[in-house]
mmCIF file of C-alpha atoms in Angstrom:
data_model
loop_
_atom_site.group_PDB
_atom_site.id
_atom_site.type_symbol
_atom_site.label_atom_id
_atom_site.label_comp_id
_atom_site.label_asym_id
_atom_site.label_seq_id
_atom_site.Cartn_x
_atom_site.Cartn_y
_atom_site.Cartn_z
ATOM 1 C CA UNK A 9 -97.313 -30.676 40.399
ATOM 2 C CA UNK A 10 -98.670 -27.185 40.315
ATOM 3 C CA UNK A 11 -99.272 -25.204 37.191
ATOM 4 C CA UNK A 12 -96.620 -22.579 38.231
ATOM 5 C CA UNK A 13 -93.881 -25.109 38.683
ATOM 6 C CA UNK A 14 -94.641 -26.728 35.362
ATOM 7 C CA UNK A 15 -94.401 -23.419 33.529
ATOM 8 C CA UNK A 16 -91.055 -22.538 35.195
ATOM 9 C CA UNK A 17 -89.585 -25.927 34.304
ATOM 10 C CA UNK A 18 -90.627 -25.516 30.682
ATOM 11 C CA UNK A 19 -88.995 -22.065 30.431
ATOM 12 C CA UNK A 20 -85.691 -23.392 31.729
ATOM 13 C CA UNK A 21 -85.716 -26.242 29.244
ATOM 14 C CA UNK A 22 -86.370 -23.857 26.380
ATOM 15 C CA UNK A 23 -83.501 -21.601 27.537
ATOM 16 C CA UNK A 24 -81.098 -24.529 27.658
ATOM 17 C CA UNK A 25 -82.090 -25.613 24.157
ATOM 18 C CA UNK A 26 -81.349 -22.072 22.877
ATOM 19 C CA UNK A 27 -78.060 -21.338 24.753
ATOM 20 C CA UNK A 28 -76.392 -24.740 24.294
ATOM 21 C CA UNK A 29 -76.175 -24.506 20.448
ATOM 22 C CA UNK A 30 -74.901 -20.939 20.772
ATOM 23 C CA UNK A 31 -71.945 -21.976 22.975
ATOM 24 C CA UNK A 32 -71.092 -25.147 21.130
ATOM 25 C CA UNK A 33 -71.824 -24.141 17.504
ATOM 26 C CA UNK A 34 -72.289 -20.437 16.893
ATOM 27 C CA UNK A 35 -69.528 -19.090 19.176
ATOM 28 C CA UNK A 36 -66.770 -21.373 17.773
ATOM 29 C CA UNK A 37 -67.946 -20.499 14.289
ATOM 30 C CA UNK A 38 -67.623 -16.772 15.057
ATOM 31 C CA UNK A 39 -64.099 -17.316 16.443
ATOM 32 C CA UNK A 40 -63.029 -19.195 13.306
ATOM 33 C CA UNK A 41 -64.464 -16.480 11.071
ATOM 34 C CA UNK A 42 -62.608 -13.795 13.016
ATOM 35 C CA UNK A 43 -59.355 -15.719 12.736
ATOM 36 C CA UNK A 44 -59.800 -16.179 8.981
ATOM 37 C CA UNK A 45 -60.583 -12.500 8.556
ATOM 38 C CA UNK A 46 -57.495 -11.526 10.514
ATOM 39 C CA UNK A 47 -55.348 -13.994 8.549
ATOM 40 C CA UNK A 48 -56.445 -12.896 5.093
ATOM 41 C CA UNK A 49 -57.301 -9.244 5.526
ATOM 42 C CA UNK A 50 -56.042 -7.712 8.743
ATOM 43 C CA UNK A 51 -52.552 -9.230 8.480
ATOM 44 C CA UNK A 52 -52.169 -8.115 4.877
ATOM 45 C CA UNK A 53 -52.504 -4.547 6.044
ATOM 46 C CA UNK A 54 -49.675 -4.943 8.535
ATOM 47 C CA UNK A 55 -47.201 -7.117 6.597
ATOM 48 C CA UNK A 56 -45.418 -5.362 3.664
ATOM 49 C CA UNK A 57 -42.940 -6.741 1.164
ATOM 50 C CA UNK A 58 -40.017 -4.650 -0.003
ATOM 51 C CA UNK A 59 -40.118 -4.978 -3.759
ATOM 52 C CA UNK A 60 -37.196 -4.401 -6.104
ATOM 53 C CA UNK A 61 -36.781 -5.190 -9.784
ATOM 54 C CA UNK A 62 -33.987 -7.067 -11.488
ATOM 55 C CA UNK A 63 -31.817 -4.458 -13.247
ATOM 56 C CA UNK A 64 -28.787 -4.315 -15.499
ATOM 57 C CA UNK A 65 -25.679 -2.979 -13.787
ATOM 58 C CA UNK A 66 -22.155 -3.663 -12.617
ATOM 59 C CA UNK A 67 -21.111 -5.734 -9.623
ATOM 60 C CA UNK A 68 -17.838 -6.169 -7.813
ATOM 61 C CA UNK A 69 -16.642 -8.410 -5.007
ATOM 62 C CA UNK A 70 -13.735 -6.781 -3.228
ATOM 63 C CA UNK A 71 -11.706 -6.308 -0.064
ATOM 64 C CA UNK A 72 -11.877 -2.716 1.140
ATOM 65 C CA UNK A 73 -9.207 -0.909 3.141
ATOM 66 C CA UNK A 74 -7.376 2.399 3.431
ATOM 67 C CA UNK A 75 -3.841 3.343 2.449
ATOM 68 C CA UNK A 76 -1.287 6.117 2.080
ATOM 69 C CA UNK A 77 0.678 7.216 -0.969
ATOM 70 C CA UNK A 78 4.455 7.585 -0.947
ATOM 71 C CA UNK A 79 7.118 7.928 -3.669
ATOM 72 C CA UNK A 80 8.417 4.594 -4.900
ATOM 73 C CA UNK A 81 11.916 6.049 -5.320
ATOM 74 C CA UNK A 82 13.322 8.842 -3.165
ATOM 75 C CA UNK A 83 16.739 9.863 -1.801
ATOM 76 C CA UNK A 84 17.762 11.795 1.291
ATOM 77 C CA UNK A 85 20.670 13.931 0.079
ATOM 78 C CA UNK A 86 23.145 14.194 2.959
ATOM 79 C CA UNK A 87 26.392 16.065 3.597
ATOM 80 C CA UNK A 88 29.460 13.804 3.895
ATOM 81 C CA UNK A 89 31.757 16.592 5.123
ATOM 82 C CA UNK A 90 31.430 19.189 7.858
ATOM 83 C CA UNK A 91 31.297 22.876 7.083
ATOM 84 C CA UNK A 92 29.109 25.894 6.540
ATOM 85 C CA UNK A 93 26.397 25.780 3.863
ATOM 86 C CA UNK A 94 27.625 28.311 1.328
ATOM 87 C CA UNK A 95 24.734 28.362 -1.120
ATOM 88 C CA UNK A 96 21.546 26.401 -1.903
ATOM 89 C CA UNK A 97 20.730 26.488 -5.602
ATOM 90 C CA UNK A 98 17.221 24.932 -5.578
ATOM 91 C CA UNK A 99 13.922 25.434 -3.805
ATOM 92 C CA UNK A 100 11.259 23.055 -2.575
ATOM 93 C CA UNK A 101 9.109 21.827 -5.443
ATOM 94 C CA UNK A 102 11.802 22.325 -8.102
ATOM 95 C CA UNK A 103 12.231 19.531 -10.632
ATOM 96 C CA UNK A 104 15.901 18.551 -10.965
ATOM 97 C CA UNK A 105 17.876 16.294 -13.282
ATOM 98 C CA UNK A 106 20.326 13.629 -12.211
ATOM 99 C CA UNK A 107 23.764 15.182 -11.621
ATOM 100 C CA UNK A 108 22.424 18.728 -11.216
ATOM 101 C CA UNK A 109 24.254 20.901 -8.632
ATOM 102 C CA UNK A 110 22.009 21.410 -5.611
ATOM 103 C CA UNK A 111 24.100 23.129 -2.929
ATOM 104 C CA UNK A 112 27.668 23.974 -1.957
ATOM 105 C CA UNK A 113 29.490 23.757 1.375
ATOM 106 C CA UNK A 114 32.402 26.087 2.195
ATOM 107 C CA UNK A 115 35.423 24.296 0.698
ATOM 108 C CA UNK A 116 38.301 26.500 1.901
ATOM 109 C CA UNK A 117 39.523 23.975 4.519
ATOM 110 C CA UNK A 118 39.490 21.118 2.019
ATOM 111 C CA UNK A 119 41.159 23.192 -0.688
ATOM 112 C CA UNK A 120 44.001 23.974 1.738
ATOM 113 C CA UNK A 121 44.430 20.296 2.582
ATOM 114 C CA UNK A 122 44.577 19.402 -1.097
ATOM 115 C CA UNK A 123 47.147 22.109 -1.778
ATOM 116 C CA UNK A 124 49.357 20.941 1.103
ATOM 117 C CA UNK A 125 49.077 17.322 0.011
ATOM 118 C CA UNK A 126 50.007 18.198 -3.555
ATOM 119 C CA UNK A 127 53.060 20.205 -2.389
ATOM 120 C CA UNK A 128 54.223 17.371 -0.120
ATOM 121 C CA UNK A 129 53.791 14.882 -2.922
ATOM 122 C CA UNK A 130 55.813 16.989 -5.336
ATOM 123 C CA UNK A 131 58.596 17.274 -2.758
ATOM 124 C CA UNK A 132 58.758 13.511 -2.314
ATOM 125 C CA UNK A 133 58.745 12.932 -6.043
ATOM 126 C CA UNK A 134 61.712 15.307 -6.342
ATOM 127 C CA UNK A 135 63.491 13.419 -3.560
ATOM 128 C CA UNK A 136 62.920 10.193 -5.450
ATOM 129 C CA UNK A 137 64.487 11.681 -8.562
ATOM 130 C CA UNK A 138 67.510 12.694 -6.503
ATOM 131 C CA UNK A 139 67.830 9.164 -5.092
ATOM 132 C CA UNK A 140 67.613 7.674 -8.591
ATOM 133 C CA UNK A 141 70.443 9.947 -9.723
ATOM 134 C CA UNK A 142 72.548 8.947 -6.725
ATOM 135 C CA UNK A 143 71.866 5.293 -7.494
ATOM 136 C CA UNK A 144 73.095 5.754 -11.026
ATOM 137 C CA UNK A 145 76.298 7.301 -9.689
ATOM 138 C CA UNK A 146 76.786 4.558 -7.090
ATOM 139 C CA UNK A 147 76.317 1.859 -9.725
ATOM 140 C CA UNK A 148 79.021 3.491 -11.924
ATOM 141 C CA UNK A 149 81.397 3.574 -8.950
ATOM 142 C CA UNK A 150 80.647 -0.062 -8.196
ATOM 143 C CA UNK A 151 81.463 -1.149 -11.737
ATOM 144 C CA UNK A 152 84.699 0.872 -11.608
ATOM 145 C CA UNK A 153 85.726 -0.621 -8.239
ATOM 146 C CA UNK A 154 84.991 -4.129 -9.480
ATOM 147 C CA UNK A 155 87.457 -3.515 -12.371
ATOM 148 C CA UNK A 156 90.095 -2.095 -10.066
ATOM 149 C CA UNK A 157 89.673 -4.990 -7.639
ATOM 150 C CA UNK A 158 90.433 -7.435 -10.434
ATOM 151 C CA UNK A 159 93.777 -5.688 -10.937
ATOM 152 C CA UNK A 160 94.267 -5.505 -7.144
ATOM 153 C CA UNK A 161 94.210 -1.705 -7.280
ATOM 154 C CA UNK A 162 91.723 -1.423 -4.324
ATOM 155 C CA UNK A 163 91.060 -3.433 -1.255
ATOM 156 C CA UNK A 164 88.179 -5.857 -0.834
ATOM 157 C CA UNK A 165 86.678 -3.661 1.876
ATOM 158 C CA UNK A 166 86.306 -0.808 -0.597
ATOM 159 C CA UNK A 167 84.485 -3.123 -3.051
ATOM 160 C CA UNK A 168 82.140 -4.399 -0.317
ATOM 161 C CA UNK A 169 81.416 -0.826 0.772
ATOM 162 C CA UNK A 170 80.426 0.120 -2.794
ATOM 163 C CA UNK A 171 78.107 -2.870 -3.135
ATOM 164 C CA UNK A 172 76.472 -2.150 0.237
ATOM 165 C CA UNK A 173 75.978 1.512 -0.704
ATOM 166 C CA UNK A 174 74.096 0.485 -3.866
ATOM 167 C CA UNK A 175 71.806 -1.891 -1.953
ATOM 168 C CA UNK A 176 71.038 0.694 0.723
ATOM 169 C CA UNK A 177 70.209 3.314 -1.885
ATOM 170 C CA UNK A 178 67.878 0.924 -3.743
ATOM 171 C CA UNK A 179 66.016 0.228 -0.477
ATOM 172 C CA UNK A 180 65.617 3.945 0.147
ATOM 173 C CA UNK A 181 64.248 4.374 -3.345
ATOM 174 C CA UNK A 182 61.628 1.630 -2.750
ATOM 175 C CA UNK A 183 60.651 3.285 0.530
ATOM 176 C CA UNK A 184 60.296 6.634 -1.225
ATOM 177 C CA UNK A 185 58.125 5.091 -3.917
ATOM 178 C CA UNK A 186 55.850 3.480 -1.281
ATOM 179 C CA UNK A 187 55.554 6.791 0.557
ATOM 180 C CA UNK A 188 54.670 8.523 -2.692
ATOM 181 C CA UNK A 189 51.903 5.968 -3.333
ATOM 182 C CA UNK A 190 50.504 6.576 0.154
ATOM 183 C CA UNK A 191 50.608 10.329 -0.365
ATOM 184 C CA UNK A 192 48.898 9.949 -3.744
ATOM 185 C CA UNK A 193 46.113 7.950 -2.095
ATOM 186 C CA UNK A 194 45.820 10.563 0.648
ATOM 187 C CA UNK A 195 45.673 13.318 -1.951
ATOM 188 C CA UNK A 196 42.947 11.429 -3.816
ATOM 189 C CA UNK A 197 40.953 11.187 -0.571
ATOM 190 C CA UNK A 198 41.361 14.893 0.057
ATOM 191 C CA UNK A 199 40.143 15.619 -3.468
ATOM 192 C CA UNK A 200 37.118 13.371 -2.894
ATOM 193 C CA UNK A 201 36.342 15.233 0.329
ATOM 194 C CA UNK A 202 36.709 18.476 -1.596
ATOM 195 C CA UNK A 203 34.217 17.124 -4.132
ATOM 196 C CA UNK A 204 31.746 16.364 -1.344
ATOM 197 C CA UNK A 205 31.451 20.085 -0.695
ATOM 198 C CA UNK A 206 29.331 20.221 -3.863
ATOM 199 C CA UNK A 207 26.027 18.335 -3.545
ATOM 200 C CA UNK A 208 24.629 16.881 -6.771
ATOM 201 C CA UNK A 209 21.246 15.260 -7.422
ATOM 202 C CA UNK A 210 21.655 11.456 -7.297
ATOM 203 C CA UNK A 211 18.357 10.908 -9.158
ATOM 204 C CA UNK A 212 15.992 12.917 -11.303
ATOM 205 C CA UNK A 213 12.936 14.065 -9.405
ATOM 206 C CA UNK A 214 11.296 16.787 -7.353
ATOM 207 C CA UNK A 215 12.824 18.536 -4.354
ATOM 208 C CA UNK A 216 10.382 17.378 -1.680
ATOM 209 C CA UNK A 217 11.962 19.173 1.284
ATOM 210 C CA UNK A 218 15.038 21.178 2.323
ATOM 211 C CA UNK A 219 16.263 20.641 5.876
ATOM 212 C CA UNK A 220 18.997 23.333 6.134
ATOM 213 C CA UNK A 221 19.466 26.999 5.328
ATOM 214 C CA UNK A 222 22.323 28.986 3.837
ATOM 215 C CA UNK A 223 24.930 29.840 6.467
ATOM 216 C CA UNK A 224 24.060 26.844 8.651
ATOM 217 C CA UNK A 225 27.029 24.788 9.874
ATOM 218 C CA UNK A 226 26.839 21.036 9.298
ATOM 219 C CA UNK A 227 28.582 18.452 11.472
ATOM 220 C CA UNK A 228 29.177 15.222 9.587
ATOM 221 C CA UNK A 229 31.571 13.663 12.073
ATOM 222 C CA UNK A 230 29.322 10.858 13.331
ATOM 223 C CA UNK A 231 26.520 10.835 10.737
ATOM 224 C CA UNK A 232 25.600 12.494 7.483
ATOM 225 C CA UNK A 233 23.112 15.326 8.127
ATOM 226 C CA UNK A 234 20.241 15.395 5.630
ATOM 227 C CA UNK A 235 20.284 18.526 3.495
ATOM 228 C CA UNK A 236 17.236 17.836 1.300
ATOM 229 C CA UNK A 237 14.979 15.083 0.010
ATOM 230 C CA UNK A 238 14.444 14.350 -3.685
ATOM 231 C CA UNK A 239 11.457 12.224 -4.688
ATOM 232 C CA UNK A 240 10.691 10.647 -8.039
ATOM 233 C CA UNK A 241 6.946 11.284 -8.260
ATOM 234 C CA UNK A 242 6.452 9.592 -11.635
ATOM 235 C CA UNK A 243 5.715 6.290 -9.849
ATOM 236 C CA UNK A 244 4.039 6.193 -6.433
ATOM 237 C CA UNK A 245 3.674 3.329 -3.990
ATOM 238 C CA UNK A 246 0.332 2.810 -2.297
ATOM 239 C CA UNK A 247 0.943 1.298 1.151
ATOM 240 C CA UNK A 248 -2.215 -0.386 2.440
ATOM 241 C CA UNK A 249 -2.803 -2.097 5.778
ATOM 242 C CA UNK A 250 -5.045 -5.169 5.501
ATOM 243 C CA UNK A 251 -6.314 -7.297 8.381
ATOM 244 C CA UNK A 252 -5.149 -10.873 8.716
ATOM 245 C CA UNK A 253 -8.702 -12.098 8.034
ATOM 246 C CA UNK A 254 -8.676 -10.589 4.532
ATOM 247 C CA UNK A 255 -5.068 -11.410 3.576
ATOM 248 C CA UNK A 256 -5.925 -14.945 2.276
ATOM 249 C CA UNK A 257 -8.237 -13.330 -0.277
ATOM 250 C CA UNK A 258 -5.410 -11.263 -1.773
ATOM 251 C CA UNK A 259 -2.798 -12.390 -4.283
ATOM 252 C CA UNK A 260 -0.073 -10.799 -6.333
ATOM 253 C CA UNK A 261 -1.261 -9.326 -9.625
ATOM 254 C CA UNK A 262 -4.936 -8.885 -8.676
ATOM 255 C CA UNK A 263 -6.670 -5.700 -9.788
ATOM 256 C CA UNK A 264 -6.778 -2.750 -7.399
ATOM 257 C CA UNK A 265 -8.811 0.434 -7.634
ATOM 258 C CA UNK A 266 -8.499 3.386 -5.319
ATOM 259 C CA UNK A 267 -9.495 7.009 -4.882
ATOM 260 C CA UNK A 268 -8.053 9.861 -2.884
ATOM 261 C CA UNK A 269 -9.773 11.832 -0.159
ATOM 262 C CA UNK A 270 -9.983 14.914 -2.396
ATOM 263 C CA UNK A 271 -11.501 12.978 -5.331
ATOM 264 C CA UNK A 272 -13.543 10.156 -3.826
ATOM 265 C CA UNK A 273 -15.329 9.339 -7.100
ATOM 266 C CA UNK A 274 -12.252 9.514 -9.350
ATOM 267 C CA UNK A 275 -10.889 5.962 -9.297
ATOM 268 C CA UNK A 276 -7.480 4.841 -10.534
ATOM 269 C CA UNK A 277 -6.513 1.274 -11.366
ATOM 270 C CA UNK A 278 -3.367 -0.729 -10.731
ATOM 271 C CA UNK A 279 -2.291 -4.216 -9.646
ATOM 272 C CA UNK A 280 -1.096 -5.643 -6.347
ATOM 273 C CA UNK A 281 2.723 -5.678 -6.287
ATOM 274 C CA UNK A 282 3.578 -7.512 -3.055
ATOM 275 C CA UNK A 283 2.417 -8.454 0.419
ATOM 276 C CA UNK A 284 5.027 -7.818 3.106
ATOM 277 C CA UNK A 285 5.508 -10.837 5.409
ATOM 278 C CA UNK A 286 6.035 -8.949 8.672
ATOM 279 C CA UNK A 287 2.802 -7.672 10.270
ATOM 280 C CA UNK A 288 2.116 -4.600 12.381
ATOM 281 C CA UNK A 289 0.274 -5.029 15.649
ATOM 282 C CA UNK A 290 -2.130 -2.128 16.278
ATOM 283 C CA UNK A 291 -4.318 -2.386 19.404
ATOM 284 C CA UNK A 292 -3.973 -6.203 19.323
ATOM 285 C CA UNK A 293 -5.087 -6.229 15.670
ATOM 286 C CA UNK A 294 -2.726 -7.924 13.204
ATOM 287 C CA UNK A 295 -2.317 -5.860 10.027
ATOM 288 C CA UNK A 296 -0.194 -6.726 6.990
ATOM 289 C CA UNK A 297 1.174 -4.106 4.631
ATOM 290 C CA UNK A 298 0.272 -4.490 0.959
ATOM 291 C CA UNK A 299 2.169 -2.487 -1.678
ATOM 292 C CA UNK A 300 0.682 -1.265 -4.948
ATOM 293 C CA UNK A 301 2.724 0.610 -7.562
ATOM 294 C CA UNK A 302 0.816 3.431 -9.255
ATOM 295 C CA UNK A 303 1.699 5.372 -12.391
ATOM 296 C CA UNK A 304 1.768 9.105 -11.655
ATOM 297 C CA UNK A 305 3.106 10.568 -14.880
ATOM 298 C CA UNK A 306 0.639 13.467 -14.554
ATOM 299 C CA UNK A 307 1.944 14.195 -11.014
ATOM 300 C CA UNK A 308 -1.596 14.544 -9.688
ATOM 301 C CA UNK A 309 -0.883 12.205 -6.762
ATOM 302 C CA UNK A 310 1.109 13.634 -3.871
ATOM 303 C CA UNK A 311 3.023 12.108 -0.997
ATOM 304 C CA UNK A 312 1.043 11.150 2.155
ATOM 305 C CA UNK A 313 -2.371 11.357 0.438
ATOM 306 C CA UNK A 314 -5.025 9.193 2.108
ATOM 307 C CA UNK A 315 -6.820 6.710 -0.125
ATOM 308 C CA UNK A 316 -9.773 4.344 -0.119
ATOM 309 C CA UNK A 317 -8.597 1.071 -1.655
ATOM 310 C CA UNK A 318 -10.536 -1.870 -3.125
ATOM 311 C CA UNK A 319 -8.815 -5.147 -3.991
ATOM 312 C CA UNK A 320 -11.073 -6.618 -6.689
ATOM 313 C CA UNK A 321 -11.557 -10.398 -6.421
ATOM 314 C CA UNK A 322 -14.058 -10.663 -9.281
ATOM 315 C CA UNK A 323 -16.377 -8.310 -11.131
ATOM 316 C CA UNK A 324 -18.877 -8.138 -13.980
ATOM 317 C CA UNK A 325 -20.353 -5.308 -16.025
ATOM 318 C CA UNK A 326 -23.722 -4.940 -17.759
ATOM 319 C CA UNK A 327 -25.201 -7.998 -16.047
ATOM 320 C CA UNK A 328 -28.546 -8.740 -14.394
ATOM 321 C CA UNK A 329 -28.533 -7.880 -10.679
ATOM 322 C CA UNK A 330 -30.890 -8.381 -7.747
ATOM 323 C CA UNK A 331 -30.486 -7.439 -4.063
ATOM 324 C CA UNK A 332 -28.738 -10.136 -2.064
ATOM 325 C CA UNK A 333 -31.621 -10.084 0.435
ATOM 326 C CA UNK A 334 -33.864 -11.620 -2.244
ATOM 327 C CA UNK A 335 -31.557 -14.610 -2.742
ATOM 328 C CA UNK A 336 -31.848 -17.854 -0.839
ATOM 329 C CA UNK A 337 -29.054 -20.426 -1.095
ATOM 330 C CA UNK A 338 -29.146 -24.068 -0.083
ATOM 331 C CA UNK A 339 -27.223 -27.260 -0.900
ATOM 332 C CA UNK A 340 -29.719 -27.871 -3.731
ATOM 333 C CA UNK A 341 -28.966 -24.507 -5.346
ATOM 334 C CA UNK A 342 -29.985 -20.867 -5.285
ATOM 335 C CA UNK A 343 -33.430 -19.317 -5.605
ATOM 336 C CA UNK A 344 -34.957 -15.846 -5.583
ATOM 337 C CA UNK A 345 -38.082 -14.749 -3.748
ATOM 338 C CA UNK A 346 -40.705 -13.306 -6.115
ATOM 339 C CA UNK A 347 -44.284 -12.098 -5.461
ATOM 340 C CA UNK A 348 -47.165 -14.157 -6.867
ATOM 341 C CA UNK A 349 -50.337 -12.281 -6.039
ATOM 342 C CA UNK A 350 -50.610 -12.269 -2.271
ATOM 343 C CA UNK A 351 -48.159 -15.117 -1.854
ATOM 344 C CA UNK A 352 -44.424 -15.618 -2.260
ATOM 345 C CA UNK A 353 -42.783 -18.000 -4.669
ATOM 346 C CA UNK A 354 -39.214 -19.230 -5.113
ATOM 347 C CA UNK A 355 -37.643 -19.144 -8.563
ATOM 348 C CA UNK A 356 -34.530 -21.237 -9.093
ATOM 349 C CA UNK A 357 -31.641 -19.184 -10.514
ATOM 350 C CA UNK A 358 -27.970 -19.516 -11.391
ATOM 351 C CA UNK A 359 -25.707 -17.054 -9.589
ATOM 352 C CA UNK A 360 -22.550 -15.339 -10.828
ATOM 353 C CA UNK A 361 -20.613 -12.728 -8.883
ATOM 354 C CA UNK A 362 -21.972 -12.133 -5.378
ATOM 355 C CA UNK A 363 -21.120 -9.022 -3.402
ATOM 356 C CA UNK A 364 -22.217 -7.894 0.048
ATOM 357 C CA UNK A 365 -25.360 -6.213 -1.309
ATOM 358 C CA UNK A 366 -26.182 -7.708 -4.724
ATOM 359 C CA UNK A 367 -25.955 -10.904 -6.721
ATOM 360 C CA UNK A 368 -25.507 -11.493 -10.438
ATOM 361 C CA UNK A 369 -28.255 -13.597 -12.035
ATOM 362 C CA UNK A 370 -26.970 -15.691 -14.929
ATOM 363 C CA UNK A 371 -30.257 -17.479 -15.624
ATOM 364 C CA UNK A 372 -33.732 -17.763 -14.110
ATOM 365 C CA UNK A 373 -34.860 -14.124 -14.226
ATOM 366 C CA UNK A 374 -35.209 -11.355 -16.779
ATOM 367 C CA UNK A 375 -34.705 -7.631 -16.556
ATOM 368 C CA UNK A 376 -37.609 -5.915 -14.833
ATOM 369 C CA UNK A 377 -38.813 -8.981 -12.894
ATOM 370 C CA UNK A 378 -40.002 -8.087 -9.370
ATOM 371 C CA UNK A 379 -38.240 -9.709 -6.443
ATOM 372 C CA UNK A 380 -38.890 -9.606 -2.704
ATOM 373 C CA UNK A 381 -35.940 -7.928 -1.022
ATOM 374 C CA UNK A 382 -37.377 -8.088 2.501
ATOM 375 C CA UNK A 383 -40.420 -7.149 4.546
ATOM 376 C CA UNK A 384 -41.446 -4.524 7.055
ATOM 377 C CA UNK A 385 -44.414 -3.737 9.288
ATOM 378 C CA UNK A 386 -46.458 -0.721 8.145
ATOM 379 C CA UNK A 387 -49.802 0.748 9.237
ATOM 380 C CA UNK A 388 -52.646 2.660 7.700
ATOM 381 C CA UNK A 389 -51.736 1.798 4.104
ATOM 382 C CA UNK A 390 -48.272 3.360 4.427
ATOM 383 C CA UNK A 391 -46.148 2.644 1.347
ATOM 384 C CA UNK A 392 -43.248 0.209 1.843
ATOM 385 C CA UNK A 393 -39.634 1.257 1.416
ATOM 386 C CA UNK A 394 -37.520 -0.420 -1.254
ATOM 387 C CA UNK A 395 -33.813 -0.508 -2.070
ATOM 388 C CA UNK A 396 -33.464 2.397 -4.456
ATOM 389 C CA UNK A 397 -37.017 2.383 -5.918
ATOM 390 C CA UNK A 398 -40.568 3.199 -4.766
ATOM 391 C CA UNK A 399 -42.704 0.078 -5.061
ATOM 392 C CA UNK A 400 -46.272 -0.807 -4.007
ATOM 393 C CA UNK A 401 -47.023 -2.771 -0.891
ATOM 394 C CA UNK A 402 -48.099 -6.296 -1.579
ATOM 395 C CA UNK A 403 -49.792 -8.259 1.173
ATOM 396 C CA UNK A 404 -48.529 -11.680 2.053
ATOM 397 C CA UNK A 405 -49.104 -14.454 4.530
ATOM 398 C CA UNK A 406 -46.671 -15.412 7.242
ATOM 399 C CA UNK A 407 -44.338 -18.340 6.917
ATOM 400 C CA UNK A 408 -42.484 -17.593 3.616
#
């Protein structure tokens, strides 16, 4: 073997002894170190926890919907007789008492009918008196003829004629009395119709609307035309449409709070009065109407106002609350995610009222304890968002 070949072979052997440990020892070690660095340091800069603190507050679990206000008691005052509206004595918005005169319809036709009926009735009563007098005379003649017939001073035909005359006259008197009763009833009906020309308030309330004007002619032949509407605004009914999915959660007597469109933060309270059994179908959605009676003694609520309604299933005030996103529930119980350095821990807790956003903590945490309400990816040290508070980013490993 030449000296040149020996030197070349030795160089290759030395190179293999140097490169082989690098590929099989050093390179894997560098890869592992890079992975560990990324796991502990690089990932903590990208993964951010959303931190919130347990706070004292109020919580409510409810069914939300919308509704419309309407008077609980109202009356459409209609005209029961035809005629021209003579005068309207009230205006829209006036407060009226029960029995107060509201309007008058021209009564001249009805007054004439009453006068004619009264005159006819008086005539028939006079005729009855005449028939009674004639009956008295006929009865005297009959008694006289009966005495004469006993002494054979008159014939039997004359006696029979007297008896028949008395019977016929008594029948006429009964017919006259029946006719007088019919005329009295007719006169009473005419007087009632005459009374209908004056419209009185059937209930105490507020004149909500007036449908006619003075001088307008009303035709009440087939139906009673509405003259005005009177509403009792002291008690309102809140009519709410609730989907069939939420109806099982409602029950009579449960608490209800609502606000109007004009005062969204001014809530009023009442209780559920009834759930109507017949649903409304709106765009293939089944909706049931729920009625809530509301006191309106201050008359601040008006008809047709739109409302936001909450049927309260359960609630609690001045209790410890955490975001629902921090709560984990399982068959073994509930726990809350809390930060422990760079890691996450689970603290077992006892839950109370749970809403869509928060949960009541009965035991397991104290006020001010930090909880993990979620996580988000951030870059360049950007501060993480929290639910209602500004909190520091805390790094954490994957898998929690």
